GROMACS .gro file of C-alpha atoms in nm:
model
  308
    1SER     CA    1  11.382   2.682 -12.517
    2GLN     CA    2  11.072   2.611 -12.310
    3LEU     CA    3  10.920   2.404 -12.591
    4SER     CA    4  11.242   2.209 -12.636
    5SER     CA    5  11.252   2.140 -12.262
    6LYS     CA    6  10.888   2.024 -12.266
    7GLN     CA    7  10.959   1.798 -12.561
    8GLN     CA    8  11.254   1.639 -12.380
    9GLN     CA    9  11.046   1.585 -12.067
   10ASP     CA   10  10.780   1.407 -12.273
   11VAL     CA   11  11.044   1.175 -12.419
   12GLN     CA   12  11.176   1.098 -12.071
   13ARG     CA   13  10.824   1.027 -11.944
   14PHE     CA   14  10.773   0.781 -12.229
   15GLU     CA   15  11.104   0.607 -12.157
   16LEU     CA   16  11.015   0.579 -11.788
   17ILE     CA   17  10.670   0.433 -11.864
   18GLN     CA   18  10.829   0.181 -12.100
   19ALA     CA   19  11.094   0.070 -11.849
   20TYR     CA   20  10.857   0.070 -11.550
   21PHE     CA   21  10.583  -0.139 -11.707
   22ASN     CA   22  10.832  -0.373 -11.870
   23VAL     CA   23  10.931  -0.472 -11.516
   24GLN     CA   24  10.564  -0.529 -11.434
   25LEU     CA   25  10.526  -0.738 -11.748
   26GLN     CA   26  10.825  -0.956 -11.658
   27LYS     CA   27  10.684  -0.999 -11.307
   28GLN     CA   28  10.354  -1.120 -11.447
   29LEU     CA   29  10.531  -1.359 -11.682
   30LEU     CA   30  10.739  -1.489 -11.391
   31ASN     CA   31  10.428  -1.539 -11.177
   32SER     CA   32  10.266  -1.725 -11.463
   33SER     CA   33  10.566  -1.951 -11.523
   34HIS     CA   34  10.604  -2.012 -11.149
   35SER     CA   35  10.238  -2.111 -11.122
   36ASN     CA   36  10.279  -2.337 -11.424
   37LEU     CA   37  10.585  -2.504 -11.270
   38ASN     CA   38  10.399  -2.572 -10.945
   39ALA     CA   39  10.109  -2.723 -11.141
   40MET     CA   40  10.344  -2.941 -11.347
   41GLN     CA   41  10.519  -3.061 -11.033
   42THR     CA   42  10.180  -3.155 -10.888
   43HIS     CA   43  10.089  -3.340 -11.209
   44TYR     CA   44  10.424  -3.519 -11.203
   45SER     CA   45  10.381  -3.615 -10.837
   46ASN     CA   46  10.037  -3.754 -10.907
   47ALA     CA   47  10.171  -3.940 -11.211
   48LEU     CA   48  10.437  -4.108 -10.996
   49LYS     CA   49  10.169  -4.231 -10.759
   50LEU     CA   50   9.954  -4.359 -11.044
   51GLU     CA   51  10.256  -4.534 -11.197
   52ASN     CA   52  10.341  -4.704 -10.869
   53GLN     CA   53   9.981  -4.821 -10.842
   54GLY     CA   54   9.994  -4.957 -11.196
   55PHE     CA   55   9.730  -4.722 -11.339
   56ILE     CA   56   9.958  -4.556 -11.595
   57SER     CA   57  10.270  -4.658 -11.782
   58LYS     CA   58  10.624  -4.532 -11.735
   59GLY     CA   59  10.598  -4.351 -12.069
   60GLN     CA   60  10.297  -4.153 -11.952
   61ARG     CA   61  10.475  -4.062 -11.630
   62MET     CA   62  10.780  -3.946 -11.829
   63GLN     CA   63  10.561  -3.716 -12.033
   64PHE     CA   64  10.479  -3.527 -11.714
   65GLU     CA   65  10.848  -3.526 -11.618
   66VAL     CA   66  10.945  -3.364 -11.950
   67ALA     CA   67  10.666  -3.108 -11.910
   68LYS     CA   68  10.789  -3.029 -11.556
   69ASN     CA   69  11.146  -2.978 -11.676
   70ASN     CA   70  11.029  -2.749 -11.955
   71ALA     CA   71  10.827  -2.547 -11.705
   72GLN     CA   72  11.133  -2.515 -11.484
   73ARG     CA   73  11.344  -2.394 -11.776
   74LEU     CA   74  11.079  -2.138 -11.867
   75GLU     CA   75  11.073  -2.007 -11.511
   76GLN     CA   76  11.451  -1.965 -11.511
   77ASN     CA   77  11.437  -1.765 -11.836
   78THR     CA   78  11.160  -1.535 -11.714
   79GLU     CA   79  11.345  -1.479 -11.386
   80ALA     CA   80  11.653  -1.368 -11.581
   81ASN     CA   81  11.439  -1.133 -11.791
   82LEU     CA   82  11.294  -0.979 -11.475
   83ARG     CA   83  11.641  -0.913 -11.332
   84SER     CA   84  11.744  -0.750 -11.660
   85SER     CA   85  11.437  -0.525 -11.673
   86LEU     CA   86  11.487  -0.421 -11.309
   87PHE     CA   87  11.846  -0.329 -11.382
   88GLN     CA   88  11.737  -0.114 -11.678
   89LEU     CA   89  11.480   0.069 -11.465
   90ASN     CA   90  11.727   0.132 -11.184
   91ASN     CA   91  11.987   0.244 -11.433
   92LEU     CA   92  11.741   0.485 -11.594
   93LEU     CA   93  11.654   0.638 -11.256
   94GLN     CA   94  12.018   0.625 -11.141
   95SER     CA   95  11.924   0.409 -10.846
   96SER     CA   96  12.005   0.063 -10.722
   97GLN     CA   97  11.734   0.000 -10.465
   98ILE     CA   98  11.412  -0.030 -10.666
   99THR     CA   99  11.272  -0.381 -10.640
  100GLU     CA  100  10.899  -0.341 -10.573
  101LEU     CA  101  10.663  -0.137 -10.790
  102SER     CA  102  10.323  -0.015 -10.676
  103THR     CA  103  10.143   0.052 -11.006
  104PRO     CA  104  10.043  -0.269 -11.186
  105LEU     CA  105   9.972  -0.329 -11.552
  106PHE     CA  106   9.623  -0.209 -11.633
  107VAL     CA  107   9.357  -0.191 -11.902
  108ASN     CA  108   9.091   0.080 -11.904
  109SER     CA  109   8.745  -0.049 -11.990
  110ALA     CA  110   8.657   0.247 -12.211
  111GLN     CA  111   8.821   0.530 -12.404
  112SER     CA  112   8.802   0.867 -12.230
  113GLN     CA  113   8.871   1.066 -12.550
  114SER     CA  114   8.746   1.036 -12.906
  115LEU     CA  115   8.976   0.992 -13.203
  116ASN     CA  116   8.838   1.302 -13.374
  117GLY     CA  117   8.894   1.506 -13.059
  118LEU     CA  118   9.257   1.396 -13.040
  119LEU     CA  119   9.318   1.477 -13.406
  120LYS     CA  120   9.166   1.822 -13.365
  121THR     CA  121   9.360   1.923 -13.055
  122TYR     CA  122   9.708   1.774 -13.100
  123GLN     CA  123   9.848   2.083 -13.276
  124ASP     CA  124   9.781   2.295 -12.967
  125GLN     CA  125   9.916   2.024 -12.732
  126SER     CA  126  10.221   1.886 -12.911
  127SER     CA  127  10.540   2.063 -12.808
  128LEU     CA  128  10.705   1.931 -13.126
  129ILE     CA  129  10.448   2.091 -13.357
  130ARG     CA  130  10.444   2.413 -13.158
  131LYS     CA  131  10.825   2.429 -13.177
  132MET     CA  132  10.823   2.368 -13.552
  133GLN     CA  133  10.556   2.633 -13.602
  134MET     CA  134  10.773   2.877 -13.409
  135ASP     CA  135  11.072   2.781 -13.624
  136THR     CA  136  10.861   2.871 -13.929
  137GLN     CA  137  10.777   3.206 -13.771
  138LEU     CA  138  11.147   3.270 -13.712
  139ALA     CA  139  11.226   3.174 -14.071
  140ASN     CA  140  10.958   3.413 -14.191
  141ALA     CA  141  11.105   3.689 -13.975
  142ASN     CA  142  11.447   3.617 -14.126
  143VAL     CA  143  11.302   3.671 -14.475
  144LYS     CA  144  11.178   4.012 -14.365
  145VAL     CA  145  11.516   4.095 -14.213
  146GLN     CA  146  11.704   3.998 -14.529
  147SER     CA  147  11.457   4.189 -14.746
  148ALA     CA  148  11.491   4.497 -14.526
  149ALA     CA  149  11.870   4.480 -14.555
  150LYS     CA  150  11.842   4.533 -14.931
  151LYS     CA  151  11.642   4.853 -14.895
  152PRO     CA  152  11.799   5.198 -14.842
  153ASN     CA  153  11.865   5.285 -14.480
  154LEU     CA  154  11.663   5.592 -14.389
  155PHE     CA  155  11.728   5.765 -14.065
  156ALA     CA  156  11.664   6.106 -13.912
  157PHE     CA  157  11.931   6.315 -13.753
  158GLY     CA  158  11.923   6.619 -13.533
  159GLU     CA  159  12.179   6.875 -13.431
  160TYR     CA  160  12.144   7.084 -13.119
  161SER     CA  161  12.309   7.421 -13.107
  162LEU     CA  162  12.398   7.547 -12.759
  163ASP     CA  163  12.427   7.908 -12.859
  164LYS     CA  164  12.107   7.933 -13.060
  165GLN     CA  165  11.918   7.656 -12.877
  166ASN     CA  166  11.750   7.518 -13.186
  167TRP     CA  167  11.729   7.182 -13.365
  168ILE     CA  168  11.827   7.102 -13.723
  169VAL     CA  169  11.623   6.801 -13.839
  170GLY     CA  170  11.660   6.612 -14.166
  171VAL     CA  171  11.657   6.271 -14.335
  172VAL     CA  172  11.959   6.089 -14.480
  173ALA     CA  173  11.946   5.795 -14.720
  174ARG     CA  174  12.231   5.542 -14.750
  175TYR     CA  175  12.237   5.261 -15.007
  176ASN     CA  176  12.522   5.038 -15.125
  177LEU     CA  177  12.474   4.963 -15.495
  178PHE     CA  178  12.746   4.698 -15.503
  179SER     CA  179  12.604   4.462 -15.236
  180GLY     CA  180  12.268   4.395 -15.399
  181VAL     CA  181  12.370   4.058 -15.549
  182ASN     CA  182  12.475   3.909 -15.215
  183LYS     CA  183  12.166   4.044 -15.047
  184ASN     CA  184  11.945   3.887 -15.314
  185LYS     CA  185  12.111   3.555 -15.239
  186ASN     CA  186  12.049   3.603 -14.868
  187ILE     CA  187  11.682   3.671 -14.933
  188GLN     CA  188  11.653   3.364 -15.154
  189ALA     CA  189  11.825   3.148 -14.892
  190ALA     CA  190  11.594   3.279 -14.620
  191GLU     CA  191  11.287   3.206 -14.835
  192LEU     CA  192  11.408   2.852 -14.900
  193GLN     CA  193  11.459   2.799 -14.527
  194ARG     CA  194  11.105   2.918 -14.459
  195TYR     CA  195  10.966   2.693 -14.732
  196ALA     CA  196  11.158   2.393 -14.599
  197SER     CA  197  11.034   2.464 -14.247
  198GLU     CA  198  10.674   2.484 -14.369
  199LEU     CA  199  10.705   2.157 -14.564
  200LEU     CA  200  10.869   1.976 -14.272
  201THR     CA  201  10.599   2.099 -14.033
  202GLU     CA  202  10.320   1.974 -14.259
  203ARG     CA  203  10.495   1.641 -14.310
  204THR     CA  204  10.540   1.603 -13.935
  205LYS     CA  205  10.170   1.672 -13.883
  206GLN     CA  206  10.086   1.390 -14.123
  207GLU     CA  207  10.317   1.150 -13.940
  208ILE     CA  208  10.173   1.245 -13.601
  209GLU     CA  209   9.818   1.200 -13.729
  210ASN     CA  210   9.912   0.853 -13.857
  211ILE     CA  211  10.063   0.762 -13.520
  212ILE     CA  212   9.758   0.894 -13.332
  213TYR     CA  213   9.523   0.693 -13.554
  214THR     CA  214   9.731   0.374 -13.530
  215SER     CA  215   9.785   0.404 -13.154
  216TYR     CA  216   9.417   0.473 -13.092
  217SER     CA  217   9.326   0.161 -13.292
  218GLU     CA  218   9.579  -0.048 -13.098
  219VAL     CA  219   9.440   0.081 -12.768
  220THR     CA  220   9.088  -0.016 -12.873
  221THR     CA  221   9.202  -0.357 -12.998
  222ALA     CA  222   9.382  -0.429 -12.670
  223GLN     CA  223   9.068  -0.342 -12.474
  224GLN     CA  224   8.860  -0.579 -12.686
  225SER     CA  225   9.124  -0.852 -12.664
  226HIS     CA  226   9.129  -0.823 -12.286
  227GLN     CA  227   8.758  -0.900 -12.264
  228LEU     CA  228   8.796  -1.205 -12.490
  229LEU     CA  229   9.100  -1.326 -12.297
  230GLN     CA  230   8.903  -1.311 -11.971
  231GLN     CA  231   8.635  -1.534 -12.124
  232ASN     CA  232   8.898  -1.773 -12.260
  233MET     CA  233   9.062  -1.788 -11.918
  234GLN     CA  234   8.746  -1.924 -11.759
  235ALA     CA  235   8.711  -2.182 -12.037
  236ALA     CA  236   9.077  -2.288 -12.005
  237GLN     CA  237   9.046  -2.336 -11.628
  238GLU     CA  238   8.740  -2.552 -11.674
  239ASN     CA  239   8.907  -2.752 -11.951
  240LEU     CA  240   9.208  -2.822 -11.729
  241ARG     CA  241   8.980  -2.942 -11.450
  242ILE     CA  242   8.798  -3.178 -11.689
  243GLN     CA  243   9.116  -3.315 -11.847
  244THR     CA  244   9.272  -3.379 -11.504
  245LEU     CA  245   8.966  -3.573 -11.384
  246SER     CA  246   8.950  -3.766 -11.711
  247PHE     CA  247   9.315  -3.869 -11.679
  248LYS     CA  248   9.267  -3.986 -11.319
  249GLU     CA  249   8.972  -4.197 -11.430
  250ASP     CA  250   9.175  -4.340 -11.720
  251MET     CA  251   8.955  -4.169 -11.976
  252GLY     CA  252   9.211  -3.915 -12.090
  253THR     CA  253   9.578  -3.902 -12.178
  254ALA     CA  254   9.877  -3.731 -12.021
  255THR     CA  255   9.916  -3.521 -12.334
  256GLN     CA  256   9.567  -3.380 -12.292
  257VAL     CA  257   9.639  -3.273 -11.934
  258ILE     CA  258   9.974  -3.118 -12.029
  259ASP     CA  259   9.819  -2.935 -12.325
  260ALA     CA  260   9.540  -2.801 -12.104
  261GLN     CA  261   9.790  -2.680 -11.843
  262ASN     CA  262  10.010  -2.516 -12.107
  263ALA     CA  263   9.706  -2.351 -12.265
  264LEU     CA  264   9.611  -2.199 -11.931
  265ASN     CA  265   9.965  -2.073 -11.875
  266SER     CA  266   9.979  -1.926 -12.226
  267LEU     CA  267   9.657  -1.736 -12.163
  268LYS     CA  268   9.796  -1.584 -11.843
  269SER     CA  269  10.104  -1.472 -12.030
  270GLU     CA  270   9.897  -1.341 -12.318
  271MET     CA  271   9.684  -1.134 -12.081
  272ALA     CA  272   9.999  -0.973 -11.940
  273LEU     CA  273  10.141  -0.909 -12.288
  274ASN     CA  274   9.811  -0.761 -12.402
  275ALA     CA  275   9.799  -0.530 -12.098
  276TYR     CA  276  10.157  -0.417 -12.170
  277LYS     CA  277  10.058  -0.354 -12.532
  278TYR     CA  278   9.766  -0.145 -12.408
  279VAL     CA  279   9.986   0.061 -12.176
  280MET     CA  280  10.249   0.129 -12.442
  281SER     CA  281   9.990   0.208 -12.710
  282LEU     CA  282   9.827   0.451 -12.469
  283ALA     CA  283  10.164   0.610 -12.389
  284THR     CA  284  10.244   0.643 -12.760
  285LEU     CA  285   9.903   0.799 -12.823
  286LEU     CA  286   9.943   1.052 -12.543
  287GLN     CA  287  10.300   1.141 -12.637
  288SER     CA  288  10.204   1.199 -13.000
  289HIS     CA  289   9.910   1.412 -12.888
  290GLY     CA  290  10.133   1.607 -12.649
  291SER     CA  291   9.952   1.507 -12.330
  292ILE     CA  292  10.166   1.226 -12.190
  293ASP     CA  293  10.181   1.422 -11.864
  294GLN     CA  294   9.818   1.309 -11.815
  295PHE     CA  295   9.913   0.938 -11.816
  296GLN     CA  296   9.862   0.904 -11.441
  297SER     CA  297   9.494   0.996 -11.474
  298TYR     CA  298   9.440   0.686 -11.690
  299VAL     CA  299   9.591   0.465 -11.421
  300ASN     CA  300   9.334   0.593 -11.172
  301GLN     CA  301   9.028   0.576 -11.397
  302THR     CA  302   8.718   0.394 -11.277
  303GLN     CA  303   8.632   0.062 -11.444
  304THR     CA  304   8.997  -0.027 -11.486
  305TYR     CA  305   9.130  -0.384 -11.472
  306TYR     CA  306   9.461  -0.430 -11.289
  307LEU     CA  307   9.695  -0.727 -11.328
  308ARG     CA  308   9.838  -0.789 -10.982
   0.00000   0.00000   0.00000
């Protein structure tokens, strides 16, 4: 019962992490789309001025107008997604007042545990494996019970005589010859249950080991991707600056500016999605290992990047 309760708590922790950080993801995507819309409105405003001064054509100005409208549509979609994710979180917690969250998306710079260490210790940590091992023990005990039921019942008896004040002690054997067939079937059924429990436990161990390996790899990949995305972000910002100056000096096109702005916005969104992937891969890893109750310690690790 305690193991089943622990297993259910772990599932609820995972669901809460998923819902909580999905809200944070949608907030980051909304911030990114809002920033992109503001930038496109600025580009469009500048394009209007350049058109009025005769430096660019109406077609070039309309390119910025289309890009601005697309940015506005994207912002509206992300805002709707944020409202939906907030509703799901409030519904999960049976509340209606949660709007601001304090823990942002994050990416730890390094792994605090080794893959081999996780694979060696999960059997002692996982409430699922511990419960299945106990089920096997119960099945094994049932085999012994059914086997014992087939054997003769031996018991001692005593008789106390008040007048002589002495004990008569003996042993009685009782055995039903006509129930042996049914008892053999009971023993066979109990043995099959034990065998099935053993097989299912071993199969579950294999599945958990696969999940631990895959999740650990995804966590590592997300950490590496985060570092590359940070480098790309700096390059995208510089490219946008160059393309904007080139367009103002009539050495670039409107398409180049729009593409540079969209590339920067895509990188911001990709950083948020990668951080969410990291958080969920970490949560999956910890739940499979049986230590999802330690998730908070990863949030507070040193050398951690936060998306605010």
